[in-house]
PDB file of C-alpha atoms in Angstrom:
ATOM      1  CA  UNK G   1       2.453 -18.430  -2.964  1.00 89.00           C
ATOM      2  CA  UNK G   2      -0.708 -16.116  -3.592  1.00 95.00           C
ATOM      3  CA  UNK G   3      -1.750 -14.743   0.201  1.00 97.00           C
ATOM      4  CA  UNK G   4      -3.812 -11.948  -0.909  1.00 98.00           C
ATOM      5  CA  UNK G   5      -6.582 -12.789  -3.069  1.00 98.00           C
ATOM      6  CA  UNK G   6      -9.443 -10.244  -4.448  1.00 98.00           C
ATOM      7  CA  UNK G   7     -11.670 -11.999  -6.407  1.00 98.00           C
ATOM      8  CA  UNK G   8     -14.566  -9.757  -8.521  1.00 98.00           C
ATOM      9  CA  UNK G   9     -15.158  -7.067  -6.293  1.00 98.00           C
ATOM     10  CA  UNK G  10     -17.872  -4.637  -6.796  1.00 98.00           C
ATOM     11  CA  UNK G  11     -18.514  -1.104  -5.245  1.00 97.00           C
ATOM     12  CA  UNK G  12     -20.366   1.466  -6.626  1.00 96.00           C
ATOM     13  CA  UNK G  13     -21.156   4.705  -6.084  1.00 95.00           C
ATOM     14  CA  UNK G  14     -23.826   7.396  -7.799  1.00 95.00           C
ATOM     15  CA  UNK G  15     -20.409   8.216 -10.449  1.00 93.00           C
ATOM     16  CA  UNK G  16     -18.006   5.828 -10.243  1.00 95.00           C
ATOM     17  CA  UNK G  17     -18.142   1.652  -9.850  1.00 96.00           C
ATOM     18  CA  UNK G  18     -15.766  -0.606  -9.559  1.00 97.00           C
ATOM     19  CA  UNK G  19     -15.919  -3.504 -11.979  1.00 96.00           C
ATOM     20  CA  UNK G  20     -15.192  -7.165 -10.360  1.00 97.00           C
ATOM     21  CA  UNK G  21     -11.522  -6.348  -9.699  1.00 97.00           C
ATOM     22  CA  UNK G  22      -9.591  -9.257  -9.454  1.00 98.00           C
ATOM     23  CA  UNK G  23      -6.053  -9.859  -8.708  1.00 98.00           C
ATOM     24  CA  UNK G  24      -3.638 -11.592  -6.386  1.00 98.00           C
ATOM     25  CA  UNK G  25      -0.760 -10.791  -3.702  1.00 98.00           C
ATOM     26  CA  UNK G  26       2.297 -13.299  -3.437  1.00 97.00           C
ATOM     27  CA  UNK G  27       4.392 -13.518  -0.374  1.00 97.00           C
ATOM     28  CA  UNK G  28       7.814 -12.036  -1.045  1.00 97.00           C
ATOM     29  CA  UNK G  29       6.843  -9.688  -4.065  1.00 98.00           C
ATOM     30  CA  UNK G  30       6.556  -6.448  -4.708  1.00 98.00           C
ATOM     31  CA  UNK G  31       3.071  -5.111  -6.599  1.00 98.00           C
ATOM     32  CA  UNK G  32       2.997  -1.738  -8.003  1.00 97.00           C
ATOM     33  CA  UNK G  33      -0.974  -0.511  -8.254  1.00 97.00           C
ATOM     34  CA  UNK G  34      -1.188   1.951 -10.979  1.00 94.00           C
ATOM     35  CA  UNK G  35      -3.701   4.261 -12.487  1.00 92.00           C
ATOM     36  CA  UNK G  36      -4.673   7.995 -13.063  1.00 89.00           C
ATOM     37  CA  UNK G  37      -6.308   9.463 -10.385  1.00 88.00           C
ATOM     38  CA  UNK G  38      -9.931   8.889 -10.018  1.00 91.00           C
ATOM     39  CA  UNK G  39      -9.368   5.371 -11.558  1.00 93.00           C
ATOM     40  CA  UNK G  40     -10.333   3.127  -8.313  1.00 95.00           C
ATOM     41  CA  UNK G  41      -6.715   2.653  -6.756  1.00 95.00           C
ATOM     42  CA  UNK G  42      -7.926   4.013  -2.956  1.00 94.00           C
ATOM     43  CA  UNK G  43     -11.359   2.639  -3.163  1.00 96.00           C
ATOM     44  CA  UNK G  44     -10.245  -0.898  -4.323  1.00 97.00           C
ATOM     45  CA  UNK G  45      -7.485  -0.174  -1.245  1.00 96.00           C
ATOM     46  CA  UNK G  46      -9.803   0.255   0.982  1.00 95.00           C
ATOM     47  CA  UNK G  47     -12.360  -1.922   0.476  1.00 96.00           C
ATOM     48  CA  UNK G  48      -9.041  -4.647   0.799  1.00 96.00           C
ATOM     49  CA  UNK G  49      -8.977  -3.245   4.174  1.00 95.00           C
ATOM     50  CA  UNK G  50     -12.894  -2.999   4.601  1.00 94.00           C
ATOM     51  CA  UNK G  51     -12.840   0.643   5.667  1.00 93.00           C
ATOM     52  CA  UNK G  52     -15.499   0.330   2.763  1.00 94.00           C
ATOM     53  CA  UNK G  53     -18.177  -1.723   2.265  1.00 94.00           C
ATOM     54  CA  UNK G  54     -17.784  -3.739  -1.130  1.00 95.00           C
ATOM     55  CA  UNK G  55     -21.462  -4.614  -3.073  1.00 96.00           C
ATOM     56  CA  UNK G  56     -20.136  -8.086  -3.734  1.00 97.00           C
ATOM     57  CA  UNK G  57     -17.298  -9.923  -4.182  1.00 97.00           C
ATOM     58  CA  UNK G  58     -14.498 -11.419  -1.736  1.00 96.00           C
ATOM     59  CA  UNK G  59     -11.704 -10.393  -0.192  1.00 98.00           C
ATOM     60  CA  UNK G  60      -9.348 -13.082   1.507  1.00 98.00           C
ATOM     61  CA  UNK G  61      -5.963 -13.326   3.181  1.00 98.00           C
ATOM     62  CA  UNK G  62      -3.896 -16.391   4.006  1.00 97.00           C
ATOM     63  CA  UNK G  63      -6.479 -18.450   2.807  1.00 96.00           C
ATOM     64  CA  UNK G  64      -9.155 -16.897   5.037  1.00 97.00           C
ATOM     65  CA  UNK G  65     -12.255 -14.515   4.123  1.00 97.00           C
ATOM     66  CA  UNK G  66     -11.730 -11.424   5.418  1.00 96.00           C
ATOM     67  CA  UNK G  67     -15.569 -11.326   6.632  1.00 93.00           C
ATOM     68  CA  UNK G  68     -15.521 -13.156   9.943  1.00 94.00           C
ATOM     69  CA  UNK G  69     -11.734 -12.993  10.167  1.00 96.00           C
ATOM     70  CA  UNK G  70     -11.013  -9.388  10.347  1.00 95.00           C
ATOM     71  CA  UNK G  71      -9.540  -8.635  13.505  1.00 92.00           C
ATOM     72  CA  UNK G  72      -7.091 -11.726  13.419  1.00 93.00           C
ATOM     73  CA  UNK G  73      -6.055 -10.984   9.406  1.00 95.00           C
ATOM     74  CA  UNK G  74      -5.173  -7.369  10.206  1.00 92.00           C
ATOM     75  CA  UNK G  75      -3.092  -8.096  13.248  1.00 90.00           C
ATOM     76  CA  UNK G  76      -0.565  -9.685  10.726  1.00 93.00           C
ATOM     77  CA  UNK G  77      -1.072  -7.523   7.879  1.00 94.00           C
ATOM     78  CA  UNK G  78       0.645  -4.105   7.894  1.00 91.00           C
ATOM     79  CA  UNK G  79      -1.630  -0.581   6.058  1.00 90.00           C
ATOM     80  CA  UNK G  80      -1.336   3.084   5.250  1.00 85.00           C
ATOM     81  CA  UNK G  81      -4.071   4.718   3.621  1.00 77.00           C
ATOM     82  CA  UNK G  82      -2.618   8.213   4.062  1.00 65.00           C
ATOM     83  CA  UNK G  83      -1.443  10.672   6.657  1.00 57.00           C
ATOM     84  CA  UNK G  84      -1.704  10.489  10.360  1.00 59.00           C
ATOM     85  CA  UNK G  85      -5.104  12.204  11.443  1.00 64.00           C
ATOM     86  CA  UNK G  86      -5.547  11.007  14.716  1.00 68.00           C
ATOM     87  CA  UNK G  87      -4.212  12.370  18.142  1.00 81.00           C
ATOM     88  CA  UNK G  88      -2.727  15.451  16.177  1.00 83.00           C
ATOM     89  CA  UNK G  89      -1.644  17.020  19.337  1.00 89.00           C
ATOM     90  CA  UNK G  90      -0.264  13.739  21.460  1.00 92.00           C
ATOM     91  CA  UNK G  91       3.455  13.155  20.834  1.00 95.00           C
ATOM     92  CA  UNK G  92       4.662  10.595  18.724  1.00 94.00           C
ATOM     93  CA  UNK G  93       5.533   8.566  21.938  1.00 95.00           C
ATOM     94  CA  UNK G  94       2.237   8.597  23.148  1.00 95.00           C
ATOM     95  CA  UNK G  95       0.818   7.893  19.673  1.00 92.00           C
ATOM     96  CA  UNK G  96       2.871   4.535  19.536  1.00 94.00           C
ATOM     97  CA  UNK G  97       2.521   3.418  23.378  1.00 94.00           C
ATOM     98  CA  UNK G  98      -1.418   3.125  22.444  1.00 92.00           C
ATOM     99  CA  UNK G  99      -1.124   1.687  19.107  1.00 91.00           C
ATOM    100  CA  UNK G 100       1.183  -1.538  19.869  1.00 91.00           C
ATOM    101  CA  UNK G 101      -1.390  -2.545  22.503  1.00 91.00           C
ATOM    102  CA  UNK G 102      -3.680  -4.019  19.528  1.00 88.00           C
ATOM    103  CA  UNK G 103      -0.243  -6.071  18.137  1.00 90.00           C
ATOM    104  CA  UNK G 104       1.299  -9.110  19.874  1.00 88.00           C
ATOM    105  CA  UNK G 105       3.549  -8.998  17.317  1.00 89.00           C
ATOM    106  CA  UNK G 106       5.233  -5.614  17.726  1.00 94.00           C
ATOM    107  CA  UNK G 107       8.571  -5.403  17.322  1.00 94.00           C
ATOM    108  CA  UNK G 108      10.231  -3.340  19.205  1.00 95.00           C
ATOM    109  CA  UNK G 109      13.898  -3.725  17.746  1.00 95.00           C
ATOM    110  CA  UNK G 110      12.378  -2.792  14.719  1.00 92.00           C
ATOM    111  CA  UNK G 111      10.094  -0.044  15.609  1.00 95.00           C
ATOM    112  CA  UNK G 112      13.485   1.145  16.679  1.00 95.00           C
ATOM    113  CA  UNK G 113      15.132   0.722  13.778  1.00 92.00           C
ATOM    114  CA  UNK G 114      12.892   2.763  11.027  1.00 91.00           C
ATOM    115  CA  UNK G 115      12.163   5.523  14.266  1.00 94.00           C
ATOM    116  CA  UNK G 116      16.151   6.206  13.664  1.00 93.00           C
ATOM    117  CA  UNK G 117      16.118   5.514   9.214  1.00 87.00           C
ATOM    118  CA  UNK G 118      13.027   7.978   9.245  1.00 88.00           C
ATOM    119  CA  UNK G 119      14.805  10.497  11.970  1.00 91.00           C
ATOM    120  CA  UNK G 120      11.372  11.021  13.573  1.00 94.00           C
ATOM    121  CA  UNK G 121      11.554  12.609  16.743  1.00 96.00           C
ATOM    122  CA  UNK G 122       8.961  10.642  19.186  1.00 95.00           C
ATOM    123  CA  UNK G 123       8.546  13.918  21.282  1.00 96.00           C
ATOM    124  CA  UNK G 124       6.969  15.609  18.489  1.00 95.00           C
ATOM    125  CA  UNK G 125       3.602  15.832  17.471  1.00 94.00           C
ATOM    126  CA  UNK G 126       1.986  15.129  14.374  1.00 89.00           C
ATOM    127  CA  UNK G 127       0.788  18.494  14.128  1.00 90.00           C
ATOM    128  CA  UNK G 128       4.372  19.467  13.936  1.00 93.00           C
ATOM    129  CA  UNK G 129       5.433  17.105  11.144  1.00 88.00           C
ATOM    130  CA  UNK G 130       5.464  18.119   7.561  1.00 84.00           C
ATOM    131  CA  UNK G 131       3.442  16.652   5.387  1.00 77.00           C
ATOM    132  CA  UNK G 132       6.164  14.049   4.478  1.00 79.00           C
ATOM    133  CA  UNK G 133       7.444  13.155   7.521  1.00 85.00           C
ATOM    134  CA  UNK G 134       3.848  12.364   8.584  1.00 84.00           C
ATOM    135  CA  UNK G 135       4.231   9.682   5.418  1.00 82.00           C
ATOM    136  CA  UNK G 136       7.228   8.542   7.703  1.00 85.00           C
ATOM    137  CA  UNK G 137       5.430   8.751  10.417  1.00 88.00           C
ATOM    138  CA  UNK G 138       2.640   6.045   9.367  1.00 84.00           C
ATOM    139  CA  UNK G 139       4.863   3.947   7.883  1.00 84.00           C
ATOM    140  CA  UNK G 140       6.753   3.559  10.711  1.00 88.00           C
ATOM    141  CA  UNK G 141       3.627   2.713  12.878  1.00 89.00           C
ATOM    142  CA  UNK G 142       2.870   0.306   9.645  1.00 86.00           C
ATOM    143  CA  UNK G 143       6.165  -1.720   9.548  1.00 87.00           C
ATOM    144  CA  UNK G 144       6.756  -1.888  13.192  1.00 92.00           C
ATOM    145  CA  UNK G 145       5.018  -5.347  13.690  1.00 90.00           C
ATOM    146  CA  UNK G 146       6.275  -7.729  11.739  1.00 86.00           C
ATOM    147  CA  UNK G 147       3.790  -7.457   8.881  1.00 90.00           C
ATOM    148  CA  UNK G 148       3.090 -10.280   6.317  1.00 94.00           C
ATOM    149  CA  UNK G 149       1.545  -8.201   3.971  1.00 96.00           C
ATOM    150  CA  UNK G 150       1.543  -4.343   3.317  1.00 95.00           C
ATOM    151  CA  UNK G 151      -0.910  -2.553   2.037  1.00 95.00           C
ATOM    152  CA  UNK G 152      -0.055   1.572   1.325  1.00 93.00           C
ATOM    153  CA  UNK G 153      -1.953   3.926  -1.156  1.00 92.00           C
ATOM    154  CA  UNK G 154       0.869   6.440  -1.786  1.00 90.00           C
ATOM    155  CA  UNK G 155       3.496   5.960   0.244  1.00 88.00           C
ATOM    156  CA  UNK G 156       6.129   7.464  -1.847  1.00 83.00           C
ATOM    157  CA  UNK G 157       3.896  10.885  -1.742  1.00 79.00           C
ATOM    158  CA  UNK G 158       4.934  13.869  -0.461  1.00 75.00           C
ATOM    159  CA  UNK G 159       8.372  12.512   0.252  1.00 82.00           C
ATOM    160  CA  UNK G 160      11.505  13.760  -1.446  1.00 84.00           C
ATOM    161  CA  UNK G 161      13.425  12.166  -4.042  1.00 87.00           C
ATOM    162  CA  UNK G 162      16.213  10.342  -1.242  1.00 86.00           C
ATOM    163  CA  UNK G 163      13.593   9.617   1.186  1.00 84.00           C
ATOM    164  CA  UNK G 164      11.879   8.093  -1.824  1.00 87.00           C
ATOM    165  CA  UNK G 165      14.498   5.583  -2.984  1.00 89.00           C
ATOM    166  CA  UNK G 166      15.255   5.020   1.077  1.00 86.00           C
ATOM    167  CA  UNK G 167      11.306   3.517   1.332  1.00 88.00           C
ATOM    168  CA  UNK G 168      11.927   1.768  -2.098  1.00 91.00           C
ATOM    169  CA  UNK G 169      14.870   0.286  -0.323  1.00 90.00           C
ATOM    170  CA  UNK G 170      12.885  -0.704   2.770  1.00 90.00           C
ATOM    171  CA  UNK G 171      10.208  -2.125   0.692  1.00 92.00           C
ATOM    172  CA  UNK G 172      13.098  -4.689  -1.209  1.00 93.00           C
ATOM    173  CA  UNK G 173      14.671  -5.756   2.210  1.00 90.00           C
ATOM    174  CA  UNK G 174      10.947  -6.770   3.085  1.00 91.00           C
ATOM    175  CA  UNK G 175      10.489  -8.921  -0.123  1.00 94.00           C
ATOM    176  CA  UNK G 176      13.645 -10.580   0.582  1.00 93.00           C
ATOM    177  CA  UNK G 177      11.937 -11.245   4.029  1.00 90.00           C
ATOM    178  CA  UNK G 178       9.108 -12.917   2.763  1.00 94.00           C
ATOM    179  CA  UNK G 179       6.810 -10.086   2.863  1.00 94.00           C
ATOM    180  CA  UNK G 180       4.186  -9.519   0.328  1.00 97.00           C
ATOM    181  CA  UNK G 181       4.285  -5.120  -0.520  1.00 96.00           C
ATOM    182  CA  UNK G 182       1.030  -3.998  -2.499  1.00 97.00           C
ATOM    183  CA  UNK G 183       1.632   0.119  -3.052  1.00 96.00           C
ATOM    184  CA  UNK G 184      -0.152   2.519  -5.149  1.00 95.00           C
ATOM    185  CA  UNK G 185       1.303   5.262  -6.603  1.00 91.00           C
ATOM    186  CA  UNK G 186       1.438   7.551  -9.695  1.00 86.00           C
ATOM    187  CA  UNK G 187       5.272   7.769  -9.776  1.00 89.00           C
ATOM    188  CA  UNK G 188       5.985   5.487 -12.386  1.00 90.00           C
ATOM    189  CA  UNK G 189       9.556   5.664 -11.795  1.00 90.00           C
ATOM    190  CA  UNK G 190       9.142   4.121  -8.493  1.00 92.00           C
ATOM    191  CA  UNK G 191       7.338   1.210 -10.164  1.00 93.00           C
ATOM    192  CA  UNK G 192      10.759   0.758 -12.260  1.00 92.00           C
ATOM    193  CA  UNK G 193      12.633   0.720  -9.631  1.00 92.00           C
ATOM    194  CA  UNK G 194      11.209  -1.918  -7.830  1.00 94.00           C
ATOM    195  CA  UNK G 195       8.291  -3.672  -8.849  1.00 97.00           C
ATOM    196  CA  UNK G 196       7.879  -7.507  -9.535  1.00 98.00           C
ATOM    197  CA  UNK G 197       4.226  -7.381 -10.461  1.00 98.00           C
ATOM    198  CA  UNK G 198       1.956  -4.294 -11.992  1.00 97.00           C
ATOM    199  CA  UNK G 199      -1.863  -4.160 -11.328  1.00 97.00           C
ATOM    200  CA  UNK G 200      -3.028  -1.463 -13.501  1.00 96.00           C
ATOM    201  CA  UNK G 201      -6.105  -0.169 -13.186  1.00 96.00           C
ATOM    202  CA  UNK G 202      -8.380   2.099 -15.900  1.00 94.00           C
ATOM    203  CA  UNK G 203     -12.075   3.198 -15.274  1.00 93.00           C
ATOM    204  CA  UNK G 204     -13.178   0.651 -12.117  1.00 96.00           C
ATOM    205  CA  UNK G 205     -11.452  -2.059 -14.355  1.00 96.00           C
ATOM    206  CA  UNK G 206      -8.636  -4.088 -14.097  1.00 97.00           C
ATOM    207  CA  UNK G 207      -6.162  -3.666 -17.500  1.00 95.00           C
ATOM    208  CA  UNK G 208      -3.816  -5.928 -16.714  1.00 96.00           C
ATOM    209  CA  UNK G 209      -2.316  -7.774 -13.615  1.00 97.00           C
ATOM    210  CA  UNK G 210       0.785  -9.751 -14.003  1.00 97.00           C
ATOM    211  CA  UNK G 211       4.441  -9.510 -13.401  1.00 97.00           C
ATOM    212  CA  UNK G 212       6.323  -6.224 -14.773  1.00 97.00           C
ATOM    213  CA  UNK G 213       8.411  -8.002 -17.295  1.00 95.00           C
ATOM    214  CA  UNK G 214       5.078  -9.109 -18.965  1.00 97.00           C
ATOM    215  CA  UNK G 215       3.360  -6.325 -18.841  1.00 96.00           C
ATOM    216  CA  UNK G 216       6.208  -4.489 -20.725  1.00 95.00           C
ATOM    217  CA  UNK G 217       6.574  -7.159 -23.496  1.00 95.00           C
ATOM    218  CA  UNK G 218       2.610  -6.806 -23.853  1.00 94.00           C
ATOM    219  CA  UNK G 219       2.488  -3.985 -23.448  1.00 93.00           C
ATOM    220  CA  UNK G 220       4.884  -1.680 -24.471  1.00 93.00           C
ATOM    221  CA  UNK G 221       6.519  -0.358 -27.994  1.00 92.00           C
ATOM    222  CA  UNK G 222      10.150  -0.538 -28.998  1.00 91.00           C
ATOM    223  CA  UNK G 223      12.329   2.297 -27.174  1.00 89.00           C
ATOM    224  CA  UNK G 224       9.163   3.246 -24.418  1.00 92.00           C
ATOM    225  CA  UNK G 225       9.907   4.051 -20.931  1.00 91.00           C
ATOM    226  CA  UNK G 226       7.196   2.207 -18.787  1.00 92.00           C
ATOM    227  CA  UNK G 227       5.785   6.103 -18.105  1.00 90.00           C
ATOM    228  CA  UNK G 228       5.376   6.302 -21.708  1.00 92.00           C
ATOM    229  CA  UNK G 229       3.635   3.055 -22.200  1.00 92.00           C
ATOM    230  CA  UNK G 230       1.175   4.278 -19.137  1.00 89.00           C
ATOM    231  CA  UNK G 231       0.469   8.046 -21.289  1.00 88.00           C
ATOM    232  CA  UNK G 232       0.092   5.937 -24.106  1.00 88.00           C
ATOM    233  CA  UNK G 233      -2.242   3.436 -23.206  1.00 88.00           C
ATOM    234  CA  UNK G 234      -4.409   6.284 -20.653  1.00 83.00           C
ATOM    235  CA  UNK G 235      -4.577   8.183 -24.147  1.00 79.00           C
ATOM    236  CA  UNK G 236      -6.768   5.493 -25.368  1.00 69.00           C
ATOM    237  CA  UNK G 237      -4.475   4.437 -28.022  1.00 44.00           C
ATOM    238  CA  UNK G 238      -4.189   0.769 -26.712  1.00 46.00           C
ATOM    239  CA  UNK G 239      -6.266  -2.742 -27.092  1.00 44.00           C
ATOM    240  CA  UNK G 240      -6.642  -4.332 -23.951  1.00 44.00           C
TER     241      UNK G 240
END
């Protein structure tokens, strides 16, 4: 069942627009958003999220605009857009005492649960994470109340190659659980790994957006890796 829907969404900027994306999220799949840098994967993130204002177009979730129905969508939605910025200096504690205020649905058990997988220490501050475990860190705040959907622009960066294939674990327990996982990311391998659908993205445009075992028979030539098929088709030598 599609729960995410983005239907021709525009934003544009002075050197860059985004051409009426459209694609859909399905509960208990896991989409891999792909694209070289600079090719729309954060802005069409967050204007999902409307942390950016879209030109036109619409954005809904569970069968509900997002315009009008904001706050109530994003209580049961789950997002990452990058590091932990705020309250640098407050412990982790602290951090997470103020943050499950805004979600009836926090979990406690399972804020528990990825606190102890991610070995975060909640007397630390953010300002004394690395740079990874500050990934950790906002994933943690992310899946700790009860998400339906999940939203992250590169999760996997930053992190090392185990802590890598432990989220990629995490991410398959929540399909099994019914949860919809949308994730950017330029590690193709990752995408491999664990992907039931591709949205790849070129230019502002949507390429392609369909499950991963299509997009390799479409796209891809005898013997290719799915990294391959990506250098390949970013080196122009494609036909959409």
């Amino acid at each position: 069942m599609i729960i995410v829907k983005v239907q021709d969404l525009v934003k544009r900027y002075p050197s860059f627009e985004l051409k009426r994306i459209t694609f859909g999220l399905e509960s208990g799949r896991i989409t891999g958003f792909i694209g070289r840098n600079g090719s729309g994967k954060t802005t069409t993130i967050k204007s999902m999220l409307n942390l950016v204002h879209s030109d036109s177009g619409m954005i809904s979730f569970f069968d509900e605009p997002l315009a009008g129905h904001e706050s109530d969508i994003k209580k049961r939605i789950g997002y990452s857009t990058g590091t932990v910025s705020w309250y640098p200096r407050k412990k982790i504690r602290d951090i997470v005492d103020i943050v499950k205020r805004f979600y009836d649905t926090w979990d406690e058990a399972a804020y528990r649960k990825y606190l102890n997988l991610f070995s975060i220490d909640e007397m630390k501050t953010p300002l004394e994470l690395s740079e990874g475990m500050k990934v950790k860190l906002n994933l943690l705040l992310a899946l700790s109340h009860r998400s339906e959907v999940l939203i992250l622009d590169e999760p996997t960066s930053g992190l090392d190659p185990f802590s890598r294939n432990e989220l990629l674990g995490i991410f398959s327990e929540l399909r099994n659980e019914g949860v919809a996982v949308f994730f950017s990311t330029h590690i193709i391998s990752d995408i491999e790994k664990c992907a039931d659908d591709i949205v790849y993205i070129s230019e502002g445009r949507i390429i392609a957006a369909m499950p991963k075992a299509d997009f390799i028979g479409h796209f891809s030539e005898a013997g290719e890796s799915l990294e391959d098929t990506m250098l390949r088709m970013e080196g122009g030598a494609f036909h959409a």
